[in-house]
């Protein structure tokens, strides 16, 4: 990877991915693109709507890119409110990225999600290769994306790689409308008000990961020798299994008066209940040495330190 285009660069992952890639490969080597301009002053930036294949092709060509980190997407909760848009951006946008990459010989990183599983997937542990019948448009788009990326590898020899991220927790850019957003909001509200009203119910367990691990996972997978990969796309990766009350308990080590209450949103609760409780990431560990570094306590300490500084 030497010259990289990042789509969806202004989002929760993109903001930190671009910064990390620029540290690694140089500021000018990384072109950030999005349909909004957040962070555009920090280095090379272009407005690119991934549903417009020509505009994407022009940006990739002008930058002489050899790699695309494709992060532009609509997430699960917004996806249920806007399923048609989700189809266009998540499936149509990925198709454009793969076609541009095919024409220009680029490697492609595309994140899938725990949302690619559904209510009849074995929830604990969820194997790498298993039943995938999600019941959200976001989940449908993620399964289609996994299959498309595999197809472009086997049919055209394109170097496509990807992981199934769990819910990601971070303090730099706020999340973009997912079901796991509560696990970020809880830290912001702990610092702002010392209390949080959670939209998921007590006991709802989901896989989660702290952002620095998620960024490292993407870069390590893209740098892994191709002949070590039996899978290429959609590697299960996880770091911890969290419930709202587990996070609250961890916050109370530092803020003993922190209060957690619940006002459950039935739509997002139903989405969460259709997802795994614990995914098995042994394929990623075996094939490219994946290992998370942050556990809940280390993440909580860093999240609170950073948000206390920021807010
Ligand atoms: P986000 O919502 O924070 O950011 C997505 C970005 O895409 C936004 O900046 C948005 O402006 C941009 N975008 C939307 N439509 C676009 C279009 N038509 N053209 C170009 N850009 C467009 O999302 P994120 O959390 O950064 O997620 C990035 C990727 O990682 C997505 O594929 C998502 O499904 C996946 N993922 C994220 C998480 C998580 O917890 N954040 C978990 C699993 C998978
Ligand atoms: C969401 O909740 O939609 C995302 C995800 C797990 O894909 N954070």
mmCIF file of N, CA and C in Angstrom, residues 60-106:
data_model
loop_
_atom_site.group_PDB
_atom_site.id
_atom_site.type_symbol
_atom_site.label_atom_id
_atom_site.label_comp_id
_atom_site.label_asym_id
_atom_site.label_seq_id
_atom_site.Cartn_x
_atom_site.Cartn_y
_atom_site.Cartn_z
ATOM 1 N N UNK A 60 -9.805 8.319 -8.030
ATOM 2 C CA UNK A 60 -8.826 7.230 -7.881
ATOM 3 C C UNK A 60 -7.734 7.367 -8.948
ATOM 4 N N UNK A 61 -8.146 7.739 -10.163
ATOM 5 C CA UNK A 61 -7.188 7.906 -11.255
ATOM 6 C C UNK A 61 -6.246 9.084 -10.997
ATOM 7 N N UNK A 62 -6.824 10.234 -10.616
ATOM 8 C CA UNK A 62 -5.989 11.432 -10.361
ATOM 9 C C UNK A 62 -4.978 11.168 -9.256
ATOM 10 N N UNK A 63 -5.393 10.389 -8.258
ATOM 11 C CA UNK A 63 -4.510 10.135 -7.108
ATOM 12 C C UNK A 63 -3.491 9.036 -7.413
ATOM 13 N N UNK A 64 -3.645 8.348 -8.525
ATOM 14 C CA UNK A 64 -2.806 7.190 -8.891
ATOM 15 C C UNK A 64 -2.776 6.183 -7.737
ATOM 16 N N UNK A 65 -3.978 5.848 -7.255
ATOM 17 C CA UNK A 65 -4.090 4.994 -6.069
ATOM 18 C C UNK A 65 -3.820 3.528 -6.406
ATOM 19 N N UNK A 66 -3.237 2.809 -5.438
ATOM 20 C CA UNK A 66 -3.114 1.357 -5.576
ATOM 21 C C UNK A 66 -4.006 0.621 -4.576
ATOM 22 N N UNK A 67 -4.633 1.369 -3.657
ATOM 23 C CA UNK A 67 -5.462 0.742 -2.626
ATOM 24 C C UNK A 67 -6.658 1.639 -2.310
ATOM 25 N N UNK A 68 -7.823 1.023 -2.108
ATOM 26 C CA UNK A 68 -9.016 1.778 -1.679
ATOM 27 C C UNK A 68 -9.489 1.212 -0.338
ATOM 28 N N UNK A 69 -9.606 2.075 0.655
ATOM 29 C CA UNK A 69 -10.282 1.704 1.908
ATOM 30 C C UNK A 69 -11.714 2.234 1.761
ATOM 31 N N UNK A 70 -12.653 1.304 1.583
ATOM 32 C CA UNK A 70 -14.018 1.717 1.259
ATOM 33 C C UNK A 70 -14.882 1.730 2.530
ATOM 34 N N UNK A 71 -15.051 2.928 3.092
ATOM 35 C CA UNK A 71 -15.766 3.049 4.370
ATOM 36 C C UNK A 71 -17.121 3.745 4.236
ATOM 37 N N UNK A 72 -17.454 4.255 3.049
ATOM 38 C CA UNK A 72 -18.731 4.947 2.874
ATOM 39 C C UNK A 72 -19.872 3.943 3.007
ATOM 40 N N UNK A 73 -20.833 4.243 3.847
ATOM 41 C CA UNK A 73 -21.973 3.335 4.041
ATOM 42 C C UNK A 73 -23.056 4.039 4.837
ATOM 43 N N UNK A 74 -24.243 3.413 4.852
ATOM 44 C CA UNK A 74 -25.335 3.812 5.753
ATOM 45 C C UNK A 74 -25.443 2.700 6.789
ATOM 46 N N UNK A 75 -25.483 3.052 8.076
ATOM 47 C CA UNK A 75 -25.441 2.040 9.137
ATOM 48 C C UNK A 75 -26.834 1.526 9.518
ATOM 49 N N UNK A 76 -26.894 0.646 10.523
ATOM 50 C CA UNK A 76 -28.096 -0.188 10.707
ATOM 51 C C UNK A 76 -29.371 0.576 11.073
ATOM 52 N N UNK A 77 -29.277 1.529 12.012
ATOM 53 C CA UNK A 77 -30.512 2.180 12.466
ATOM 54 C C UNK A 77 -31.042 3.115 11.379
ATOM 55 N N UNK A 78 -30.159 3.895 10.776
ATOM 56 C CA UNK A 78 -30.568 4.757 9.656
ATOM 57 C C UNK A 78 -31.040 3.879 8.497
ATOM 58 N N UNK A 79 -30.385 2.730 8.340
ATOM 59 C CA UNK A 79 -30.732 1.809 7.259
ATOM 60 C C UNK A 79 -32.179 1.346 7.316
ATOM 61 N N UNK A 80 -32.707 1.150 8.526
ATOM 62 C CA UNK A 80 -34.119 0.736 8.645
ATOM 63 C C UNK A 80 -35.064 1.892 8.361
ATOM 64 N N UNK A 81 -34.590 3.123 8.575
ATOM 65 C CA UNK A 81 -35.432 4.284 8.231
ATOM 66 C C UNK A 81 -35.355 4.573 6.734
ATOM 67 N N UNK A 82 -34.205 4.262 6.111
ATOM 68 C CA UNK A 82 -34.007 4.612 4.687
ATOM 69 C C UNK A 82 -33.450 3.407 3.918
ATOM 70 N N UNK A 83 -34.260 2.341 3.775
ATOM 71 C CA UNK A 83 -33.736 1.120 3.142
ATOM 72 C C UNK A 83 -33.317 1.298 1.681
ATOM 73 N N UNK A 84 -34.036 2.148 0.931
ATOM 74 C CA UNK A 84 -33.683 2.313 -0.494
ATOM 75 C C UNK A 84 -32.322 2.996 -0.620
ATOM 76 N N UNK A 85 -32.113 4.049 0.177
ATOM 77 C CA UNK A 85 -30.820 4.738 0.159
ATOM 78 C C UNK A 85 -29.706 3.768 0.588
ATOM 79 N N UNK A 86 -29.996 2.949 1.584
ATOM 80 C CA UNK A 86 -29.003 1.995 2.098
ATOM 81 C C UNK A 86 -28.595 1.015 1.002
ATOM 82 N N UNK A 87 -29.577 0.554 0.249
ATOM 83 C CA UNK A 87 -29.278 -0.347 -0.882
ATOM 84 C C UNK A 87 -28.359 0.362 -1.874
ATOM 85 N N UNK A 88 -28.740 1.611 -2.231
ATOM 86 C CA UNK A 88 -27.953 2.333 -3.258
ATOM 87 C C UNK A 88 -26.524 2.592 -2.813
ATOM 88 N N UNK A 89 -26.376 3.061 -1.564
ATOM 89 C CA UNK A 89 -25.019 3.420 -1.101
ATOM 90 C C UNK A 89 -24.206 2.154 -0.802
ATOM 91 N N UNK A 90 -24.800 1.219 -0.062
ATOM 92 C CA UNK A 90 -23.995 0.083 0.425
ATOM 93 C C UNK A 90 -23.729 -0.958 -0.662
ATOM 94 N N UNK A 91 -24.705 -1.214 -1.508
ATOM 95 C CA UNK A 91 -24.481 -2.220 -2.559
ATOM 96 C C UNK A 91 -24.021 -1.532 -3.847
ATOM 97 N N UNK A 92 -24.741 -0.477 -4.268
ATOM 98 C CA UNK A 92 -24.347 0.242 -5.489
ATOM 99 C C UNK A 92 -22.973 0.880 -5.332
ATOM 100 N N UNK A 93 -22.722 1.480 -4.174
ATOM 101 C CA UNK A 93 -21.425 2.140 -3.931
ATOM 102 C C UNK A 93 -20.292 1.122 -3.958
ATOM 103 N N UNK A 94 -20.495 -0.014 -3.319
ATOM 104 C CA UNK A 94 -19.438 -1.046 -3.312
ATOM 105 C C UNK A 94 -19.202 -1.585 -4.723
ATOM 106 N N UNK A 95 -20.280 -1.768 -5.473
ATOM 107 C CA UNK A 95 -20.119 -2.242 -6.862
ATOM 108 C C UNK A 95 -19.239 -1.252 -7.644
ATOM 109 N N UNK A 96 -19.497 0.056 -7.475
ATOM 110 C CA UNK A 96 -18.671 1.051 -8.173
ATOM 111 C C UNK A 96 -17.213 0.967 -7.736
ATOM 112 N N UNK A 97 -16.993 0.817 -6.433
ATOM 113 C CA UNK A 97 -15.621 0.719 -5.920
ATOM 114 C C UNK A 97 -14.919 -0.487 -6.540
ATOM 115 N N UNK A 98 -15.605 -1.622 -6.594
ATOM 116 C CA UNK A 98 -14.978 -2.838 -7.139
ATOM 117 C C UNK A 98 -14.691 -2.691 -8.632
ATOM 118 N N UNK A 99 -15.601 -2.038 -9.348
ATOM 119 C CA UNK A 99 -15.373 -1.846 -10.787
ATOM 120 C C UNK A 99 -14.194 -0.901 -11.041
ATOM 121 N N UNK A 100 -14.118 0.191 -10.265
ATOM 122 C CA UNK A 100 -12.990 1.122 -10.421
ATOM 123 C C UNK A 100 -11.693 0.388 -10.064
ATOM 124 N N UNK A 101 -11.732 -0.401 -8.989
ATOM 125 C CA UNK A 101 -10.528 -1.138 -8.563
ATOM 126 C C UNK A 101 -10.117 -2.145 -9.628
ATOM 127 N N UNK A 102 -11.090 -2.776 -10.263
ATOM 128 C CA UNK A 102 -10.795 -3.753 -11.320
ATOM 129 C C UNK A 102 -10.120 -3.058 -12.508
ATOM 130 N N UNK A 103 -10.676 -1.900 -12.883
ATOM 131 C CA UNK A 103 -10.127 -1.185 -14.040
ATOM 132 C C UNK A 103 -8.730 -0.635 -13.747
ATOM 133 N N UNK A 104 -8.487 -0.291 -12.492
ATOM 134 C CA UNK A 104 -7.228 0.419 -12.187
ATOM 135 C C UNK A 104 -6.261 -0.431 -11.355
ATOM 136 N N UNK A 105 -6.627 -1.691 -11.090
ATOM 137 C CA UNK A 105 -5.696 -2.597 -10.403
ATOM 138 C C UNK A 105 -5.445 -2.260 -8.946
ATOM 139 N N UNK A 106 -6.491 -1.817 -8.233
ATOM 140 C CA UNK A 106 -6.312 -1.464 -6.817
ATOM 141 C C UNK A 106 -6.696 -2.628 -5.903
#
